[in-house]
mmCIF file with all atom_site columns, C-alpha atoms in Angstrom:
data_model
loop_
_atom_site.group_PDB
_atom_site.id
_atom_site.type_symbol
_atom_site.label_atom_id
_atom_site.label_alt_id
_atom_site.label_comp_id
_atom_site.label_asym_id
_atom_site.label_entity_id
_atom_site.label_seq_id
_atom_site.pdbx_PDB_ins_code
_atom_site.Cartn_x
_atom_site.Cartn_y
_atom_site.Cartn_z
_atom_site.occupancy
_atom_site.B_iso_or_equiv
_atom_site.pdbx_formal_charge
_atom_site.auth_seq_id
_atom_site.auth_comp_id
_atom_site.auth_asym_id
_atom_site.auth_atom_id
_atom_site.pdbx_PDB_model_num
ATOM 1   C CA . ARG A 1 1   ? -10.980 11.506  20.388  1.00 48.00 ? 1   ARG A CA 1
ATOM 2   C CA . ASN A 1 2   ? -8.556  9.677   18.128  1.00 61.00 ? 2   ASN A CA 1
ATOM 3   C CA . ALA A 1 3   ? -5.293  8.265   19.424  1.00 70.00 ? 3   ALA A CA 1
ATOM 4   C CA . ALA A 1 4   ? -1.992  9.585   18.137  1.00 85.00 ? 4   ALA A CA 1
ATOM 5   C CA . GLY A 1 5   ? 0.152   7.088   16.327  1.00 89.00 ? 5   GLY A CA 1
ATOM 6   C CA . ALA A 1 6   ? 1.032   5.743   12.902  1.00 93.00 ? 6   ALA A CA 1
ATOM 7   C CA . MET A 1 7   ? -1.127  3.967   10.350  1.00 94.00 ? 7   MET A CA 1
ATOM 8   C CA . ILE A 1 8   ? 0.915   1.516   8.309   1.00 96.00 ? 8   ILE A CA 1
ATOM 9   C CA . LEU A 1 9   ? -0.842  0.170   5.234   1.00 96.00 ? 9   LEU A CA 1
ATOM 10  C CA . LEU A 1 10  ? 0.788   -2.552  3.178   1.00 96.00 ? 10  LEU A CA 1
ATOM 11  C CA . ASP A 1 11  ? 0.027   -4.346  -0.051  1.00 95.00 ? 11  ASP A CA 1
ATOM 12  C CA . LEU A 1 12  ? 1.622   -7.678  -0.942  1.00 95.00 ? 12  LEU A CA 1
ATOM 13  C CA . ASP A 1 13  ? 3.524   -7.259  -4.214  1.00 93.00 ? 13  ASP A CA 1
ATOM 14  C CA . GLY A 1 14  ? 3.055   -10.320 -6.404  1.00 90.00 ? 14  GLY A CA 1
ATOM 15  C CA . PHE A 1 15  ? 0.101   -11.745 -4.481  1.00 93.00 ? 15  PHE A CA 1
ATOM 16  C CA . ILE A 1 16  ? -2.220  -11.635 -7.502  1.00 91.00 ? 16  ILE A CA 1
ATOM 17  C CA . LYS A 1 17  ? 0.157   -13.801 -9.559  1.00 91.00 ? 17  LYS A CA 1
ATOM 18  C CA . VAL A 1 18  ? 0.261   -16.422 -6.809  1.00 89.00 ? 18  VAL A CA 1
ATOM 19  C CA . ASN A 1 19  ? -3.498  -16.301 -6.322  1.00 86.00 ? 19  ASN A CA 1
ATOM 20  C CA . ASP A 1 20  ? -4.165  -16.578 -10.069 1.00 88.00 ? 20  ASP A CA 1
ATOM 21  C CA . SER A 1 21  ? -1.616  -19.324 -10.738 1.00 86.00 ? 21  SER A CA 1
ATOM 22  C CA . ALA A 1 22  ? -2.034  -21.462 -7.611  1.00 84.00 ? 22  ALA A CA 1
ATOM 23  C CA . GLY A 1 23  ? -5.699  -20.834 -6.850  1.00 86.00 ? 23  GLY A CA 1
ATOM 24  C CA . HIS A 1 24  ? -7.699  -19.042 -4.209  1.00 88.00 ? 24  HIS A CA 1
ATOM 25  C CA . ALA A 1 25  ? -7.174  -21.742 -1.579  1.00 88.00 ? 25  ALA A CA 1
ATOM 26  C CA . VAL A 1 26  ? -3.408  -21.191 -1.748  1.00 89.00 ? 26  VAL A CA 1
ATOM 27  C CA . GLY A 1 27  ? -3.990  -17.425 -1.808  1.00 90.00 ? 27  GLY A CA 1
ATOM 28  C CA . ASP A 1 28  ? -6.037  -17.741 1.383   1.00 92.00 ? 28  ASP A CA 1
ATOM 29  C CA . LEU A 1 29  ? -3.205  -19.706 3.030   1.00 92.00 ? 29  LEU A CA 1
ATOM 30  C CA . LEU A 1 30  ? -0.815  -16.938 2.036   1.00 93.00 ? 30  LEU A CA 1
ATOM 31  C CA . LEU A 1 31  ? -3.092  -14.266 3.518   1.00 94.00 ? 31  LEU A CA 1
ATOM 32  C CA . ARG A 1 32  ? -3.419  -16.185 6.795   1.00 94.00 ? 32  ARG A CA 1
ATOM 33  C CA . ALA A 1 33  ? 0.354   -16.683 6.969   1.00 94.00 ? 33  ALA A CA 1
ATOM 34  C CA . THR A 1 34  ? 0.882   -12.953 6.359   1.00 95.00 ? 34  THR A CA 1
ATOM 35  C CA . ALA A 1 35  ? -1.589  -12.030 9.099   1.00 96.00 ? 35  ALA A CA 1
ATOM 36  C CA . LYS A 1 36  ? 0.201   -14.366 11.510  1.00 96.00 ? 36  LYS A CA 1
ATOM 37  C CA . ARG A 1 37  ? 3.593   -12.875 10.692  1.00 96.00 ? 37  ARG A CA 1
ATOM 38  C CA . LEU A 1 38  ? 2.337   -9.303  11.052  1.00 96.00 ? 38  LEU A CA 1
ATOM 39  C CA . THR A 1 39  ? 0.794   -10.118 14.412  1.00 96.00 ? 39  THR A CA 1
ATOM 40  C CA . GLU A 1 40  ? 4.087   -11.628 15.554  1.00 95.00 ? 40  GLU A CA 1
ATOM 41  C CA . VAL A 1 41  ? 6.250   -8.621  14.576  1.00 95.00 ? 41  VAL A CA 1
ATOM 42  C CA . ALA A 1 42  ? 3.851   -5.810  15.487  1.00 94.00 ? 42  ALA A CA 1
ATOM 43  C CA . PRO A 1 43  ? 4.082   -4.322  18.967  1.00 92.00 ? 43  PRO A CA 1
ATOM 44  C CA . PRO A 1 44  ? 1.599   -5.852  21.444  1.00 91.00 ? 44  PRO A CA 1
ATOM 45  C CA . GLU A 1 45  ? -0.299  -2.550  21.673  1.00 91.00 ? 45  GLU A CA 1
ATOM 46  C CA . ALA A 1 46  ? -0.699  -2.320  17.867  1.00 93.00 ? 46  ALA A CA 1
ATOM 47  C CA . THR A 1 47  ? -3.856  -3.225  15.993  1.00 92.00 ? 47  THR A CA 1
ATOM 48  C CA . VAL A 1 48  ? -3.345  -5.498  12.972  1.00 95.00 ? 48  VAL A CA 1
ATOM 49  C CA . SER A 1 49  ? -6.127  -6.034  10.450  1.00 94.00 ? 49  SER A CA 1
ATOM 50  C CA . ARG A 1 50  ? -6.689  -7.220  6.931   1.00 94.00 ? 50  ARG A CA 1
ATOM 51  C CA . TRP A 1 51  ? -7.969  -4.205  5.103   1.00 89.00 ? 51  TRP A CA 1
ATOM 52  C CA . GLY A 1 52  ? -9.146  -6.021  1.990   1.00 86.00 ? 52  GLY A CA 1
ATOM 53  C CA . GLY A 1 53  ? -7.764  -8.166  -0.803  1.00 88.00 ? 53  GLY A CA 1
ATOM 54  C CA . ASP A 1 54  ? -4.054  -8.415  -0.102  1.00 93.00 ? 54  ASP A CA 1
ATOM 55  C CA . GLU A 1 55  ? -3.855  -5.217  1.953   1.00 95.00 ? 55  GLU A CA 1
ATOM 56  C CA . PHE A 1 56  ? -3.174  -5.138  5.672   1.00 97.00 ? 56  PHE A CA 1
ATOM 57  C CA . ALA A 1 57  ? -3.269  -2.250  8.141   1.00 96.00 ? 57  ALA A CA 1
ATOM 58  C CA . VAL A 1 58  ? -1.233  -1.894  11.311  1.00 95.00 ? 58  VAL A CA 1
ATOM 59  C CA . PHE A 1 59  ? -2.006  0.972   13.681  1.00 94.00 ? 59  PHE A CA 1
ATOM 60  C CA . VAL A 1 60  ? 0.839   1.632   16.109  1.00 92.00 ? 60  VAL A CA 1
ATOM 61  C CA . PRO A 1 61  ? -0.122  3.946   18.979  1.00 89.00 ? 61  PRO A CA 1
ATOM 62  C CA . GLU A 1 62  ? 2.311   6.698   19.855  1.00 84.00 ? 62  GLU A CA 1
ATOM 63  C CA . GLY A 1 63  ? 4.900   5.661   22.434  1.00 71.00 ? 63  GLY A CA 1
ATOM 64  C CA . SER A 1 64  ? 5.239   2.048   21.331  1.00 69.00 ? 64  SER A CA 1
ATOM 65  C CA . ARG A 1 65  ? 7.449   0.191   23.766  1.00 67.00 ? 65  ARG A CA 1
ATOM 66  C CA . THR A 1 66  ? 8.927   -2.196  21.200  1.00 67.00 ? 66  THR A CA 1
ATOM 67  C CA . GLY A 1 67  ? 11.093  0.011   19.027  1.00 70.00 ? 67  GLY A CA 1
ATOM 68  C CA . SER A 1 68  ? 10.928  3.077   16.872  1.00 87.00 ? 68  SER A CA 1
ATOM 69  C CA . LEU A 1 69  ? 8.530   3.362   13.949  1.00 88.00 ? 69  LEU A CA 1
ATOM 70  C CA . ALA A 1 70  ? 11.444  2.723   11.566  1.00 90.00 ? 70  ALA A CA 1
ATOM 71  C CA . GLU A 1 71  ? 12.306  -0.492  13.426  1.00 92.00 ? 71  GLU A CA 1
ATOM 72  C CA . ILE A 1 72  ? 8.683   -1.651  13.345  1.00 92.00 ? 72  ILE A CA 1
ATOM 73  C CA . ILE A 1 73  ? 8.433   -0.956  9.604   1.00 93.00 ? 73  ILE A CA 1
ATOM 74  C CA . GLY A 1 74  ? 11.704  -2.832  9.080   1.00 93.00 ? 74  GLY A CA 1
ATOM 75  C CA . ARG A 1 75  ? 10.357  -5.857  10.948  1.00 94.00 ? 75  ARG A CA 1
ATOM 76  C CA . ILE A 1 76  ? 7.183   -5.762  8.841   1.00 94.00 ? 76  ILE A CA 1
ATOM 77  C CA . ARG A 1 77  ? 9.181   -5.611  5.588   1.00 93.00 ? 77  ARG A CA 1
ATOM 78  C CA . GLU A 1 78  ? 11.427  -8.477  6.710   1.00 93.00 ? 78  GLU A CA 1
ATOM 79  C CA . ALA A 1 79  ? 8.452   -10.594 7.768   1.00 95.00 ? 79  ALA A CA 1
ATOM 80  C CA . CYS A 1 80  ? 6.830   -10.161 4.360   1.00 93.00 ? 80  CYS A CA 1
ATOM 81  C CA . ALA A 1 81  ? 10.093  -10.829 2.484   1.00 92.00 ? 81  ALA A CA 1
ATOM 82  C CA . GLU A 1 82  ? 10.728  -14.174 4.213   1.00 93.00 ? 82  GLU A CA 1
ATOM 83  C CA . PRO A 1 83  ? 9.729   -17.011 1.872   1.00 94.00 ? 83  PRO A CA 1
ATOM 84  C CA . PHE A 1 84  ? 6.279   -18.464 2.428   1.00 91.00 ? 84  PHE A CA 1
ATOM 85  C CA . LEU A 1 85  ? 6.230   -22.259 2.413   1.00 89.00 ? 85  LEU A CA 1
ATOM 86  C CA . LEU A 1 86  ? 2.970   -23.276 0.802   1.00 82.00 ? 86  LEU A CA 1
ATOM 87  C CA . PRO A 1 87  ? 1.833   -26.680 -0.492  1.00 79.00 ? 87  PRO A CA 1
ATOM 88  C CA . ARG A 1 88  ? 4.272   -27.755 -3.223  1.00 81.00 ? 88  ARG A CA 1
ATOM 89  C CA . ARG A 1 89  ? 5.834   -24.306 -3.546  1.00 82.00 ? 89  ARG A CA 1
ATOM 90  C CA . LYS A 1 90  ? 7.933   -21.641 -1.928  1.00 89.00 ? 90  LYS A CA 1
ATOM 91  C CA . VAL A 1 91  ? 6.665   -18.104 -2.550  1.00 89.00 ? 91  VAL A CA 1
ATOM 92  C CA . PHE A 1 92  ? 8.704   -14.912 -2.328  1.00 91.00 ? 92  PHE A CA 1
ATOM 93  C CA . LEU A 1 93  ? 6.850   -11.621 -1.934  1.00 92.00 ? 93  LEU A CA 1
ATOM 94  C CA . THR A 1 94  ? 7.590   -8.068  -0.925  1.00 93.00 ? 94  THR A CA 1
ATOM 95  C CA . ALA A 1 95  ? 5.333   -5.444  0.592   1.00 95.00 ? 95  ALA A CA 1
ATOM 96  C CA . SER A 1 96  ? 4.745   -1.895  -0.579  1.00 96.00 ? 96  SER A CA 1
ATOM 97  C CA . ILE A 1 97  ? 4.100   0.192   2.516   1.00 96.00 ? 97  ILE A CA 1
ATOM 98  C CA . GLY A 1 98  ? 2.444   3.561   3.079   1.00 96.00 ? 98  GLY A CA 1
ATOM 99  C CA . ILE A 1 99  ? 2.598   5.391   6.388   1.00 95.00 ? 99  ILE A CA 1
ATOM 100 C CA . ALA A 1 100 ? 0.534   8.261   7.756   1.00 94.00 ? 100 ALA A CA 1
ATOM 101 C CA . ARG A 1 101 ? 1.036   9.674   11.240  1.00 92.00 ? 101 ARG A CA 1
ATOM 102 C CA . SER A 1 102 ? -1.523  11.220  13.517  1.00 87.00 ? 102 SER A CA 1
ATOM 103 C CA . PRO A 1 103 ? -1.967  14.063  14.142  1.00 84.00 ? 103 PRO A CA 1
ATOM 104 C CA . ASP A 1 104 ? 0.420   15.341  11.407  1.00 83.00 ? 104 ASP A CA 1
ATOM 105 C CA . HIS A 1 105 ? -1.239  13.531  8.493   1.00 83.00 ? 105 HIS A CA 1
ATOM 106 C CA . GLY A 1 106 ? -4.797  13.340  9.741   1.00 83.00 ? 106 GLY A CA 1
ATOM 107 C CA . SER A 1 107 ? -6.998  13.516  12.776  1.00 80.00 ? 107 SER A CA 1
ATOM 108 C CA . SER A 1 108 ? -9.491  10.754  11.977  1.00 85.00 ? 108 SER A CA 1
ATOM 109 C CA . ALA A 1 109 ? -9.031  7.068   11.235  1.00 85.00 ? 109 ALA A CA 1
ATOM 110 C CA . ALA A 1 110 ? -10.573 7.552   7.769   1.00 88.00 ? 110 ALA A CA 1
ATOM 111 C CA . GLU A 1 111 ? -8.172  10.375  6.945   1.00 91.00 ? 111 GLU A CA 1
ATOM 112 C CA . LEU A 1 112 ? -5.161  8.393   8.157   1.00 91.00 ? 112 LEU A CA 1
ATOM 113 C CA . MET A 1 113 ? -6.210  5.364   6.101   1.00 92.00 ? 113 MET A CA 1
ATOM 114 C CA . ALA A 1 114 ? -6.744  7.475   2.976   1.00 92.00 ? 114 ALA A CA 1
ATOM 115 C CA . HIS A 1 115 ? -3.347  9.139   3.370   1.00 94.00 ? 115 HIS A CA 1
ATOM 116 C CA . ALA A 1 116 ? -1.535  5.869   4.138   1.00 95.00 ? 116 ALA A CA 1
ATOM 117 C CA . ASP A 1 117 ? -3.244  4.426   1.045   1.00 93.00 ? 117 ASP A CA 1
ATOM 118 C CA . LEU A 1 118 ? -1.929  7.262   -1.138  1.00 94.00 ? 118 LEU A CA 1
ATOM 119 C CA . ALA A 1 119 ? 1.575   6.738   0.243   1.00 95.00 ? 119 ALA A CA 1
ATOM 120 C CA . MET A 1 120 ? 1.351   2.974   -0.300  1.00 94.00 ? 120 MET A CA 1
ATOM 121 C CA . TYR A 1 121 ? 0.340   3.373   -3.939  1.00 92.00 ? 121 TYR A CA 1
ATOM 122 C CA . ARG A 1 122 ? 3.176   5.860   -4.426  1.00 92.00 ? 122 ARG A CA 1
ATOM 123 C CA . ALA A 1 123 ? 5.629   3.275   -3.040  1.00 94.00 ? 123 ALA A CA 1
ATOM 124 C CA . LYS A 1 124 ? 4.141   0.563   -5.256  1.00 92.00 ? 124 LYS A CA 1
ATOM 125 C CA . ALA A 1 125 ? 4.351   2.788   -8.356  1.00 90.00 ? 125 ALA A CA 1
ATOM 126 C CA . GLU A 1 126 ? 7.872   4.062   -7.719  1.00 91.00 ? 126 GLU A CA 1
ATOM 127 C CA . GLN A 1 127 ? 9.574   0.947   -6.371  1.00 92.00 ? 127 GLN A CA 1
ATOM 128 C CA . PRO A 1 128 ? 7.614   -2.064  -5.099  1.00 92.00 ? 128 PRO A CA 1
ATOM 129 C CA . GLY A 1 129 ? 8.914   -3.423  -1.812  1.00 91.00 ? 129 GLY A CA 1
ATOM 130 C CA . THR A 1 130 ? 9.626   -0.005  -0.323  1.00 93.00 ? 130 THR A CA 1
ATOM 131 C CA . GLU A 1 131 ? 7.808   2.379   1.977   1.00 93.00 ? 131 GLU A CA 1
ATOM 132 C CA . ARG A 1 132 ? 6.697   5.987   1.638   1.00 95.00 ? 132 ARG A CA 1
ATOM 133 C CA . PHE A 1 133 ? 5.439   8.444   4.201   1.00 94.00 ? 133 PHE A CA 1
ATOM 134 C CA . PHE A 1 134 ? 2.427   10.529  3.242   1.00 94.00 ? 134 PHE A CA 1
ATOM 135 C CA . SER A 1 135 ? 3.018   14.106  2.151   1.00 88.00 ? 135 SER A CA 1
ATOM 136 C CA . ALA A 1 136 ? 0.511   16.785  1.149   1.00 84.00 ? 136 ALA A CA 1
ATOM 137 C CA . GLY A 1 137 ? 2.072   16.856  -2.311  1.00 82.00 ? 137 GLY A CA 1
ATOM 138 C CA . MET A 1 138 ? 0.729   13.360  -2.939  1.00 81.00 ? 138 MET A CA 1
ATOM 139 C CA . LYS A 1 139 ? -2.861  14.577  -2.685  1.00 75.00 ? 139 LYS A CA 1
ATOM 140 C CA . GLU A 1 140 ? -2.113  17.502  -5.001  1.00 81.00 ? 140 GLU A CA 1
ATOM 141 C CA . GLU A 1 141 ? -0.503  15.204  -7.569  1.00 82.00 ? 141 GLU A CA 1
ATOM 142 C CA . VAL A 1 142 ? -3.492  12.851  -7.566  1.00 76.00 ? 142 VAL A CA 1
ATOM 143 C CA . GLN A 1 143 ? -5.848  15.821  -8.000  1.00 80.00 ? 143 GLN A CA 1
ATOM 144 C CA . ARG A 1 144 ? -3.769  17.058  -10.976 1.00 83.00 ? 144 ARG A CA 1
ATOM 145 C CA . GLU A 1 145 ? -4.004  13.581  -12.554 1.00 83.00 ? 145 GLU A CA 1
ATOM 146 C CA . ILE A 1 146 ? -7.784  13.534  -12.055 1.00 83.00 ? 146 ILE A CA 1
ATOM 147 C CA . ASP A 1 147 ? -8.118  17.014  -13.543 1.00 85.00 ? 147 ASP A CA 1
ATOM 148 C CA . LEU A 1 148 ? -5.900  16.112  -16.517 1.00 89.00 ? 148 LEU A CA 1
ATOM 149 C CA . GLU A 1 149 ? -7.886  12.957  -17.236 1.00 90.00 ? 149 GLU A CA 1
ATOM 150 C CA . ALA A 1 150 ? -11.161 14.886  -17.084 1.00 92.00 ? 150 ALA A CA 1
ATOM 151 C CA . GLU A 1 151 ? -9.793  17.550  -19.433 1.00 92.00 ? 151 GLU A CA 1
ATOM 152 C CA . LEU A 1 152 ? -8.516  14.947  -21.910 1.00 93.00 ? 152 LEU A CA 1
ATOM 153 C CA . ARG A 1 153 ? -11.873 13.140  -21.886 1.00 94.00 ? 153 ARG A CA 1
ATOM 154 C CA . ARG A 1 154 ? -13.693 16.438  -22.454 1.00 93.00 ? 154 ARG A CA 1
ATOM 155 C CA . ALA A 1 155 ? -11.354 17.356  -25.334 1.00 92.00 ? 155 ALA A CA 1
ATOM 156 C CA . PHE A 1 156 ? -11.810 13.915  -26.915 1.00 90.00 ? 156 PHE A CA 1
ATOM 157 C CA . ALA A 1 157 ? -15.617 14.107  -26.599 1.00 92.00 ? 157 ALA A CA 1
ATOM 158 C CA . ASN A 1 158 ? -15.538 17.546  -28.293 1.00 93.00 ? 158 ASN A CA 1
ATOM 159 C CA . ALA A 1 159 ? -13.229 16.310  -31.111 1.00 91.00 ? 159 ALA A CA 1
ATOM 160 C CA . GLU A 1 160 ? -10.560 18.838  -30.161 1.00 92.00 ? 160 GLU A CA 1
ATOM 161 C CA . PHE A 1 161 ? -7.618  16.648  -31.193 1.00 90.00 ? 161 PHE A CA 1
ATOM 162 C CA . GLU A 1 162 ? -5.911  16.813  -34.595 1.00 88.00 ? 162 GLU A CA 1
ATOM 163 C CA . LEU A 1 163 ? -3.815  14.039  -35.987 1.00 87.00 ? 163 LEU A CA 1
ATOM 164 C CA . HIS A 1 164 ? -0.570  15.024  -37.740 1.00 88.00 ? 164 HIS A CA 1
ATOM 165 C CA . TYR A 1 165 ? 1.644   12.526  -39.502 1.00 89.00 ? 165 TYR A CA 1
ATOM 166 C CA . GLN A 1 166 ? 5.314   13.003  -40.191 1.00 85.00 ? 166 GLN A CA 1
ATOM 167 C CA . PRO A 1 167 ? 7.201   10.149  -41.874 1.00 83.00 ? 167 PRO A CA 1
#
């Protein structure tokens, strides 16, 4: 049985630039500092984990005693927006956040993660530093994009395009 609650998935906007310009050692410091901040602002009953790369997941069980989901998300955004003081530099980042709630958006941990991931990438694409809640329309849109790409690749492979030039 899976617990009801909210899966919050976040990606650090701008992390790659810091990692590439300052090196992996500085990037690792930044990841550790982010994990520490998330642990400090998440409710005590939440589970905080690094999901991979510069992505972190926070599962907040239903009935959190330390504020509403909106307040928790706000604290997470603020924690990520505070400047990070690293060796010889001050780094400013934001976080793109995707949220999926159980049982509305999924009944398994894998489904919640997948849906929070879709919402996070929607936030990142539309306006980095914001959050989006999962909606069924997101899955449909991704499927349309996949279908369109497959159809375009098929048409290209079958030489079904014509080039017209108009000066």
